[in-house]
Amino acid sequence: MRAVMLGMPGAGKGTQAERLARELGIPHISTGAIFRDAVQRGTDLGKQAKAYMDRGELVPDAVTVAIVRERLQAPDCRRGFVLDGFPRNLEQARALDEALAREGLSIDAAINLVVPAEEAVRRITSRRVCSRCGATYGAGELAASGESGGDVCPRCGGQLVQRDDDREEVVRQRLRVYEESTRPLIDYYAARGVLVEVPGTGGVDEVAEAVGRVLRERGLGIDRG
Ligand code: AMP
């Protein structure tokens, strides 16, 4: 299955995309994670991307599209992929469609995780990432692991920090960019008949179940037997 995960920052795209990809045995491709990794390693790409990320703006399409095109050429994408955080605007969506069409392929599902903006802001400003392994934790997960007041990654023992762009003023700008540039993708994929909408407000398991259910209803995705 070739899927894209839509939804505003904080909707749970990363968590759900990772899980869906794992269940389907296909790669989870997060452009945000690719950029964060490049920033951390101090590569040219990282230096270029950081200024945009710090302001909550989109990295230019030319850079982003080239990265995704190259990633989709890798052999592990032959059976499908779950894209997370890409496309973020109509230009990127068109570029993706063109790249796939050249191979006679297309997007099977655009999964829109729907959450109210205030819930998204609350989730983002309370989430923490591990500075060593990159794992992301919501406030709920940290409480469950007994790390609610702590700053240690339950998986690897690395230090948990707030993402630079998860500070409230940057988050507000990211939501503005979402409304202006990314929300129009809902209509774009609806017009192509591949949009599926899932409430993203429940717990992680509940939302994952709902994603699986709507995909199965369309004859796509996960067969749990
Ligand atoms: P994310 O983790 O998806 O929220 O992405 C974090 C930041 O990376 C965004 O605020 C952008 O600055 C940048 N970014 C991620 N994906 C894209 C994309 N498809 N196009 C442009 N910039 C992106």
mmCIF file of C-alpha atoms and ligand atoms in Angstrom:
data_model
loop_
_atom_site.group_PDB
_atom_site.id
_atom_site.type_symbol
_atom_site.label_atom_id
_atom_site.label_comp_id
_atom_site.label_asym_id
_atom_site.label_seq_id
_atom_site.Cartn_x
_atom_site.Cartn_y
_atom_site.Cartn_z
ATOM 1 C CA MET A 1 0.000 0.000 0.000
ATOM 2 C CA ARG A 2 1.146 3.508 -0.828
ATOM 3 C CA ALA A 3 -0.232 5.850 1.803
ATOM 4 C CA VAL A 4 0.232 9.413 2.952
ATOM 5 C CA MET A 5 -0.647 10.520 6.475
ATOM 6 C CA LEU A 6 -2.357 13.904 6.702
ATOM 7 C CA GLY A 7 -3.286 15.959 9.734
ATOM 8 C CA MET A 8 -2.077 19.020 11.591
ATOM 9 C CA PRO A 9 1.088 18.997 13.681
ATOM 10 C CA GLY A 10 0.211 17.106 16.864
ATOM 11 C CA ALA A 11 -2.496 14.983 15.211
ATOM 12 C CA GLY A 12 -0.430 11.841 15.805
ATOM 13 C CA LYS A 13 0.835 11.320 12.252
ATOM 14 C CA GLY A 14 4.245 10.074 13.308
ATOM 15 C CA THR A 15 2.932 7.582 15.855
ATOM 16 C CA GLN A 16 0.237 6.200 13.579
ATOM 17 C CA ALA A 17 2.415 6.158 10.448
ATOM 18 C CA GLU A 18 5.132 4.236 12.260
ATOM 19 C CA ARG A 19 2.643 1.718 13.552
ATOM 20 C CA LEU A 20 0.830 1.221 10.254
ATOM 21 C CA ALA A 21 4.115 0.794 8.405
ATOM 22 C CA ARG A 22 5.293 -1.759 10.961
ATOM 23 C CA GLU A 23 2.066 -3.745 10.673
ATOM 24 C CA LEU A 24 2.287 -3.745 6.881
ATOM 25 C CA GLY A 25 6.033 -4.400 6.760
ATOM 26 C CA ILE A 26 6.705 -1.332 4.614
ATOM 27 C CA PRO A 27 8.887 1.723 5.306
ATOM 28 C CA HIS A 28 7.711 4.713 7.327
ATOM 29 C CA ILE A 29 9.156 7.824 5.697
ATOM 30 C CA SER A 30 9.056 11.014 7.768
ATOM 31 C CA THR A 31 10.509 14.099 6.099
ATOM 32 C CA GLY A 32 10.603 15.826 9.502
ATOM 33 C CA ALA A 33 12.715 12.966 10.887
ATOM 34 C CA ILE A 34 15.024 13.092 7.840
ATOM 35 C CA PHE A 35 15.546 16.838 8.393
ATOM 36 C CA ARG A 36 16.046 16.481 12.172
ATOM 37 C CA ASP A 37 18.640 13.780 11.582
ATOM 38 C CA ALA A 38 20.453 16.009 9.071
ATOM 39 C CA VAL A 39 20.407 18.928 11.546
ATOM 40 C CA GLN A 40 21.811 16.729 14.299
ATOM 41 C CA ARG A 41 24.600 15.456 12.048
ATOM 42 C CA GLY A 42 25.376 18.984 10.855
ATOM 43 C CA THR A 43 25.208 18.117 7.146
ATOM 44 C CA ASP A 44 24.659 20.730 4.403
ATOM 45 C CA LEU A 45 21.030 19.653 4.203
ATOM 46 C CA GLY A 46 20.721 20.086 7.964
ATOM 47 C CA LYS A 47 22.208 23.588 7.850
ATOM 48 C CA GLN A 48 19.807 24.538 5.068
ATOM 49 C CA ALA A 49 16.736 23.047 6.750
ATOM 50 C CA LYS A 50 17.366 24.313 10.293
ATOM 51 C CA ALA A 51 16.541 27.966 9.658
ATOM 52 C CA TYR A 52 13.149 27.056 8.221
ATOM 53 C CA MET A 53 12.371 24.510 10.913
ATOM 54 C CA ASP A 54 13.252 26.921 13.727
ATOM 55 C CA ARG A 55 10.743 29.408 12.329
ATOM 56 C CA GLY A 56 8.020 26.796 11.792
ATOM 57 C CA GLU A 57 8.221 27.343 8.010
ATOM 58 C CA LEU A 58 8.391 24.736 5.277
ATOM 59 C CA VAL A 59 11.772 23.758 3.862
ATOM 60 C CA PRO A 60 11.713 24.733 0.134
ATOM 61 C CA ASP A 61 9.934 22.290 -2.159
ATOM 62 C CA ALA A 62 12.950 21.750 -4.431
ATOM 63 C CA VAL A 63 14.963 20.357 -1.522
ATOM 64 C CA THR A 64 12.141 18.343 0.020
ATOM 65 C CA VAL A 65 10.822 16.822 -3.193
ATOM 66 C CA ALA A 66 14.320 15.727 -4.272
ATOM 67 C CA ILE A 67 14.832 13.918 -0.956
ATOM 68 C CA VAL A 68 11.521 12.099 -1.144
ATOM 69 C CA ARG A 69 11.982 11.128 -4.810
ATOM 70 C CA GLU A 70 15.346 9.609 -4.019
ATOM 71 C CA ARG A 71 14.027 7.781 -0.950
ATOM 72 C CA LEU A 72 11.130 6.291 -2.934
ATOM 73 C CA GLN A 73 13.619 4.815 -5.418
ATOM 74 C CA ALA A 74 15.061 2.555 -2.715
ATOM 75 C CA PRO A 75 14.215 -1.145 -3.101
ATOM 76 C CA ASP A 76 12.374 -1.306 0.240
ATOM 77 C CA CYS A 77 9.678 1.008 -1.177
ATOM 78 C CA ARG A 78 8.704 -1.422 -3.923
ATOM 79 C CA ARG A 79 5.943 -3.002 -1.829
ATOM 80 C CA GLY A 80 4.689 0.379 -0.631
ATOM 81 C CA PHE A 81 5.361 3.024 2.006
ATOM 82 C CA VAL A 82 3.696 5.300 4.523
ATOM 83 C CA LEU A 83 4.687 8.928 4.037
ATOM 84 C CA ASP A 84 4.472 11.115 7.145
ATOM 85 C CA GLY A 85 4.750 14.906 6.876
ATOM 86 C CA PHE A 86 4.939 14.802 3.087
ATOM 87 C CA PRO A 87 3.308 16.193 1.025
ATOM 88 C CA ARG A 88 2.781 19.472 2.898
ATOM 89 C CA ASN A 89 1.410 21.549 0.002
ATOM 90 C CA LEU A 90 -0.151 21.129 -3.441
ATOM 91 C CA GLU A 91 3.163 21.454 -5.291
ATOM 92 C CA GLN A 92 4.615 18.558 -3.303
ATOM 93 C CA ALA A 93 1.453 16.475 -3.828
ATOM 94 C CA ARG A 94 1.637 17.021 -7.584
ATOM 95 C CA ALA A 95 5.344 16.214 -7.659
ATOM 96 C CA LEU A 96 4.666 12.991 -5.734
ATOM 97 C CA ASP A 97 1.874 11.985 -8.103
ATOM 98 C CA GLU A 98 4.090 12.692 -11.111
ATOM 99 C CA ALA A 99 6.976 10.659 -9.714
ATOM 100 C CA LEU A 100 4.660 7.707 -9.006
ATOM 101 C CA ALA A 101 2.833 8.011 -12.336
ATOM 102 C CA ARG A 102 6.145 7.576 -14.163
ATOM 103 C CA GLU A 103 6.256 4.087 -12.652
ATOM 104 C CA GLY A 104 2.557 3.479 -13.328
ATOM 105 C CA LEU A 105 1.787 3.893 -9.613
ATOM 106 C CA SER A 106 -0.396 6.137 -7.479
ATOM 107 C CA ILE A 107 -1.355 6.883 -3.863
ATOM 108 C CA ASP A 108 -3.873 4.320 -2.542
ATOM 109 C CA ALA A 109 -4.883 6.127 0.636
ATOM 110 C CA ALA A 110 -4.513 9.579 2.173
ATOM 111 C CA ILE A 111 -5.291 9.088 5.848
ATOM 112 C CA ASN A 112 -6.438 12.292 7.525
ATOM 113 C CA LEU A 113 -6.164 12.228 11.313
ATOM 114 C CA VAL A 114 -8.628 14.787 12.627
ATOM 115 C CA VAL A 115 -8.004 16.574 15.946
ATOM 116 C CA PRO A 116 -9.063 20.033 17.210
ATOM 117 C CA ALA A 117 -6.276 22.644 17.058
ATOM 118 C CA GLU A 118 -6.210 23.215 20.823
ATOM 119 C CA GLU A 119 -5.739 19.480 21.455
ATOM 120 C CA ALA A 120 -2.902 19.444 18.908
ATOM 121 C CA VAL A 121 -1.158 22.365 20.634
ATOM 122 C CA ARG A 122 -1.584 20.725 24.030
ATOM 123 C CA ARG A 123 -0.086 17.465 22.784
ATOM 124 C CA ILE A 124 2.853 19.106 21.035
ATOM 125 C CA THR A 125 3.874 21.383 23.869
ATOM 126 C CA SER A 126 3.826 18.480 26.340
ATOM 127 C CA ARG A 127 5.678 15.948 24.157
ATOM 128 C CA ARG A 128 9.353 15.117 24.543
ATOM 129 C CA VAL A 129 11.877 13.471 22.244
ATOM 130 C CA CYS A 130 14.926 11.427 23.108
ATOM 131 C CA SER A 131 18.110 13.258 22.169
ATOM 132 C CA ARG A 132 19.823 9.892 21.616
ATOM 133 C CA CYS A 133 17.370 7.543 19.846
ATOM 134 C CA GLY A 134 14.814 10.065 18.569
ATOM 135 C CA ALA A 135 11.787 8.318 20.135
ATOM 136 C CA THR A 136 8.849 10.648 20.777
ATOM 137 C CA TYR A 137 6.726 10.480 23.929
ATOM 138 C CA GLY A 138 3.419 12.097 24.753
ATOM 139 C CA ALA A 139 2.688 13.196 28.329
ATOM 140 C CA GLY A 140 0.435 10.131 28.758
ATOM 141 C CA GLU A 141 3.127 7.641 27.731
ATOM 142 C CA LEU A 142 5.674 9.176 30.102
ATOM 143 C CA ALA A 143 3.193 9.038 32.975
ATOM 144 C CA ALA A 144 2.507 5.355 32.172
ATOM 145 C CA SER A 145 6.211 4.537 32.173
ATOM 146 C CA GLY A 146 6.752 6.328 35.481
ATOM 147 C CA GLU A 147 8.817 9.019 33.751
ATOM 148 C CA SER A 148 6.270 11.836 33.951
ATOM 149 C CA GLY A 149 8.544 14.123 35.897
ATOM 150 C CA GLY A 150 11.732 12.583 34.575
ATOM 151 C CA ASP A 151 13.880 13.323 31.594
ATOM 152 C CA VAL A 152 15.179 9.860 30.774
ATOM 153 C CA CYS A 153 14.158 7.838 27.698
ATOM 154 C CA PRO A 154 12.382 4.641 28.836
ATOM 155 C CA ARG A 155 13.810 2.813 25.771
ATOM 156 C CA CYS A 156 17.467 3.780 25.708
ATOM 157 C CA GLY A 157 18.201 5.904 28.778
ATOM 158 C CA GLY A 158 19.017 8.979 26.655
ATOM 159 C CA GLN A 159 18.008 12.447 27.732
ATOM 160 C CA LEU A 160 14.478 13.597 26.883
ATOM 161 C CA VAL A 161 14.216 17.131 25.548
ATOM 162 C CA GLN A 162 11.643 19.366 23.915
ATOM 163 C CA ARG A 163 11.993 19.663 20.132
ATOM 164 C CA ASP A 164 13.153 23.214 19.298
ATOM 165 C CA ASP A 165 10.123 23.678 17.067
ATOM 166 C CA ASP A 166 7.676 22.379 19.702
ATOM 167 C CA ARG A 167 7.839 25.637 21.658
ATOM 168 C CA GLU A 168 4.436 27.299 21.697
ATOM 169 C CA GLU A 169 5.264 30.305 19.493
ATOM 170 C CA VAL A 170 6.760 28.066 16.787
ATOM 171 C CA VAL A 171 3.824 25.669 17.081
ATOM 172 C CA ARG A 172 1.360 28.497 16.399
ATOM 173 C CA GLN A 173 3.272 29.340 13.207
ATOM 174 C CA ARG A 174 3.349 25.654 12.160
ATOM 175 C CA LEU A 175 -0.436 25.550 12.577
ATOM 176 C CA ARG A 176 -0.793 28.680 10.419
ATOM 177 C CA VAL A 177 1.342 27.035 7.724
ATOM 178 C CA TYR A 178 -0.812 23.908 8.040
ATOM 179 C CA GLU A 179 -4.042 25.848 7.523
ATOM 180 C CA GLU A 180 -2.701 27.766 4.554
ATOM 181 C CA SER A 181 -0.609 25.189 2.706
ATOM 182 C CA THR A 182 -1.417 21.693 3.940
ATOM 183 C CA ARG A 183 -5.151 21.644 4.653
ATOM 184 C CA PRO A 184 -5.968 22.061 0.909
ATOM 185 C CA LEU A 185 -4.529 18.552 0.405
ATOM 186 C CA ILE A 186 -7.685 17.128 1.993
ATOM 187 C CA ASP A 187 -9.699 18.297 -1.027
ATOM 188 C CA TYR A 188 -6.907 17.268 -3.395
ATOM 189 C CA TYR A 189 -7.003 13.639 -2.241
ATOM 190 C CA ALA A 190 -10.804 13.614 -1.826
ATOM 191 C CA ALA A 191 -11.091 14.569 -5.500
ATOM 192 C CA ARG A 192 -8.932 11.557 -6.349
ATOM 193 C CA GLY A 193 -11.162 9.254 -4.302
ATOM 194 C CA VAL A 194 -8.423 8.142 -1.889
ATOM 195 C CA LEU A 195 -9.180 10.248 1.211
ATOM 196 C CA VAL A 196 -9.989 8.404 4.424
ATOM 197 C CA GLU A 197 -10.788 10.402 7.559
ATOM 198 C CA VAL A 198 -10.181 9.074 11.052
ATOM 199 C CA PRO A 199 -10.807 10.833 14.389
ATOM 200 C CA GLY A 200 -7.375 11.260 15.985
ATOM 201 C CA THR A 201 -8.587 12.211 19.457
ATOM 202 C CA GLY A 202 -8.590 8.789 21.147
ATOM 203 C CA GLY A 203 -5.691 6.813 22.568
ATOM 204 C CA VAL A 204 -2.956 5.446 20.309
ATOM 205 C CA ASP A 205 -4.467 1.929 20.138
ATOM 206 C CA GLU A 206 -7.954 3.223 19.533
ATOM 207 C CA VAL A 207 -6.846 5.447 16.647
ATOM 208 C CA ALA A 208 -4.719 2.637 15.160
ATOM 209 C CA GLU A 209 -7.760 0.318 15.253
ATOM 210 C CA ALA A 210 -9.855 2.958 13.500
ATOM 211 C CA VAL A 211 -7.189 3.430 10.810
ATOM 212 C CA GLY A 212 -7.050 -0.338 10.239
ATOM 213 C CA ARG A 213 -10.830 -0.512 10.063
ATOM 214 C CA VAL A 214 -11.307 2.234 7.459
ATOM 215 C CA LEU A 215 -8.508 0.811 5.326
ATOM 216 C CA ARG A 216 -10.041 -2.670 5.457
ATOM 217 C CA GLU A 217 -13.429 -1.229 4.495
ATOM 218 C CA ARG A 218 -11.747 -0.008 1.343
ATOM 219 C CA GLY A 219 -10.054 -3.311 0.696
ATOM 220 C CA LEU A 220 -6.663 -1.891 1.660
ATOM 221 C CA GLY A 221 -4.132 -2.546 4.290
ATOM 222 C CA ILE A 222 -4.068 -4.784 7.248
ATOM 223 C CA ASP A 223 -5.337 -8.315 7.278
ATOM 224 C CA ARG A 224 -5.368 -9.552 10.868
ATOM 225 C CA GLY A 225 -6.944 -12.848 9.813
HETATM 226 P P1 AMP B 1 7.339 17.420 11.240
HETATM 227 O O1 AMP B 1 8.165 16.556 12.124
HETATM 228 O O2 AMP B 1 6.672 16.653 10.117
HETATM 229 O O3 AMP B 1 6.358 18.274 11.999
HETATM 230 O O4 AMP B 1 8.343 18.416 10.506
HETATM 231 C C1 AMP B 1 9.143 19.328 11.231
HETATM 232 C C2 AMP B 1 9.602 20.456 10.324
HETATM 233 O O5 AMP B 1 10.372 19.917 9.231
HETATM 234 C C3 AMP B 1 8.475 21.241 9.647
HETATM 235 O O6 AMP B 1 7.957 22.254 10.475
HETATM 236 C C4 AMP B 1 9.202 21.796 8.430
HETATM 237 O O7 AMP B 1 10.042 22.887 8.769
HETATM 238 C C5 AMP B 1 10.098 20.625 8.040
HETATM 239 N N1 AMP B 1 9.383 19.725 7.106
HETATM 240 C C6 AMP B 1 8.986 18.443 7.348
HETATM 241 N N2 AMP B 1 8.372 17.924 6.284
HETATM 242 C C7 AMP B 1 8.361 18.900 5.336
HETATM 243 C C8 AMP B 1 7.844 18.988 3.999
HETATM 244 N N3 AMP B 1 7.186 17.960 3.426
HETATM 245 N N4 AMP B 1 8.048 20.145 3.318
HETATM 246 C C9 AMP B 1 8.701 21.179 3.877
HETATM 247 N N5 AMP B 1 9.180 21.171 5.126
HETATM 248 C C10 AMP B 1 9.013 20.054 5.861
#
